[in-house]
């Protein structure tokens, strides 16, 4: 199980915010300069971004 407790946003919150803004995963990834596959993996709970 992946621990998301240290993140500012959970995968569900990320997906809800993106949907609230009317963005697809591809649009959100492009606008945030993230690889689309990482956003998809994060929102499905299969990836934890590096905390810097």
PDB file of C-alpha atoms in Angstrom:
ATOM      1  CA  UNK A   1       0.000   0.000   0.000  1.00  0.00           C
ATOM      2  CA  UNK A   2       1.293   3.427  -0.927  1.00  0.00           C
ATOM      3  CA  UNK A   3       1.375   6.087   1.809  1.00  0.00           C
ATOM      4  CA  UNK A   4       0.020   9.394   0.493  1.00  0.00           C
ATOM      5  CA  UNK A   5      -0.170  11.084   3.920  1.00  0.00           C
ATOM      6  CA  UNK A   6       2.882  13.320   3.331  1.00  0.00           C
ATOM      7  CA  UNK A   7       1.492  14.819   0.121  1.00  0.00           C
ATOM      8  CA  UNK A   8      -0.321  18.126  -0.124  1.00  0.00           C
ATOM      9  CA  UNK A   9      -2.941  16.495  -2.347  1.00  0.00           C
ATOM     10  CA  UNK A  10      -4.263  12.951  -2.410  1.00  0.00           C
ATOM     11  CA  UNK A  11      -4.913  11.181  -5.712  1.00  0.00           C
ATOM     12  CA  UNK A  12      -8.675  11.627  -5.231  1.00  0.00           C
ATOM     13  CA  UNK A  13      -8.259  15.341  -4.472  1.00  0.00           C
ATOM     14  CA  UNK A  14      -6.058  15.756  -7.531  1.00  0.00           C
ATOM     15  CA  UNK A  15      -8.638  14.094  -9.774  1.00  0.00           C
ATOM     16  CA  UNK A  16     -11.483  16.146  -8.231  1.00  0.00           C
ATOM     17  CA  UNK A  17      -9.585  19.429  -8.682  1.00  0.00           C
ATOM     18  CA  UNK A  18      -8.733  18.568 -12.278  1.00  0.00           C
ATOM     19  CA  UNK A  19     -12.372  17.686 -13.005  1.00  0.00           C
ATOM     20  CA  UNK A  20     -13.567  20.864 -11.272  1.00  0.00           C
ATOM     21  CA  UNK A  21     -11.318  22.869 -13.604  1.00  0.00           C
ATOM     22  CA  UNK A  22     -12.665  20.945 -16.587  1.00  0.00           C
ATOM     23  CA  UNK A  23      -9.274  19.541 -17.575  1.00  0.00           C
ATOM     24  CA  UNK A  24      -8.515  16.149 -19.019  1.00  0.00           C
ATOM     25  CA  UNK A  25      -5.482  14.293 -17.717  1.00  0.00           C
ATOM     26  CA  UNK A  26      -3.636  15.205 -20.922  1.00  0.00           C
ATOM     27  CA  UNK A  27      -4.472  18.902 -20.545  1.00  0.00           C
ATOM     28  CA  UNK A  28      -3.490  18.974 -16.874  1.00  0.00           C
ATOM     29  CA  UNK A  29      -0.231  17.172 -17.608  1.00  0.00           C
ATOM     30  CA  UNK A  30       0.624  19.580 -20.424  1.00  0.00           C
ATOM     31  CA  UNK A  31      -0.178  22.685 -18.375  1.00  0.00           C
ATOM     32  CA  UNK A  32       1.828  21.440 -15.381  1.00  0.00           C
ATOM     33  CA  UNK A  33       4.774  20.142 -17.440  1.00  0.00           C
ATOM     34  CA  UNK A  34       4.299  16.641 -16.039  1.00  0.00           C
ATOM     35  CA  UNK A  35       4.523  13.466 -18.082  1.00  0.00           C
ATOM     36  CA  UNK A  36       0.949  12.311 -18.682  1.00  0.00           C
ATOM     37  CA  UNK A  37       1.731   8.754 -17.572  1.00  0.00           C
ATOM     38  CA  UNK A  38       2.868  10.007 -14.140  1.00  0.00           C
ATOM     39  CA  UNK A  39      -0.324  11.987 -13.602  1.00  0.00           C
ATOM     40  CA  UNK A  40      -2.388   8.966 -14.593  1.00  0.00           C
ATOM     41  CA  UNK A  41      -0.411   6.672 -12.272  1.00  0.00           C
ATOM     42  CA  UNK A  42      -0.708   9.187  -9.397  1.00  0.00           C
ATOM     43  CA  UNK A  43      -4.469   9.589  -9.806  1.00  0.00           C
ATOM     44  CA  UNK A  44      -4.921   5.812  -9.807  1.00  0.00           C
ATOM     45  CA  UNK A  45      -2.819   5.460  -6.644  1.00  0.00           C
ATOM     46  CA  UNK A  46       0.150   3.755  -8.294  1.00  0.00           C
ATOM     47  CA  UNK A  47       2.758   6.508  -8.045  1.00  0.00           C
ATOM     48  CA  UNK A  48       4.088   8.864  -5.378  1.00  0.00           C
ATOM     49  CA  UNK A  49       5.905  11.934  -6.683  1.00  0.00           C
ATOM     50  CA  UNK A  50       9.260  12.792  -5.166  1.00  0.00           C
ATOM     51  CA  UNK A  51       8.963  15.337  -2.376  1.00  0.00           C
ATOM     52  CA  UNK A  52      11.559  18.047  -2.744  1.00  0.00           C
TER      53      UNK A  52
END
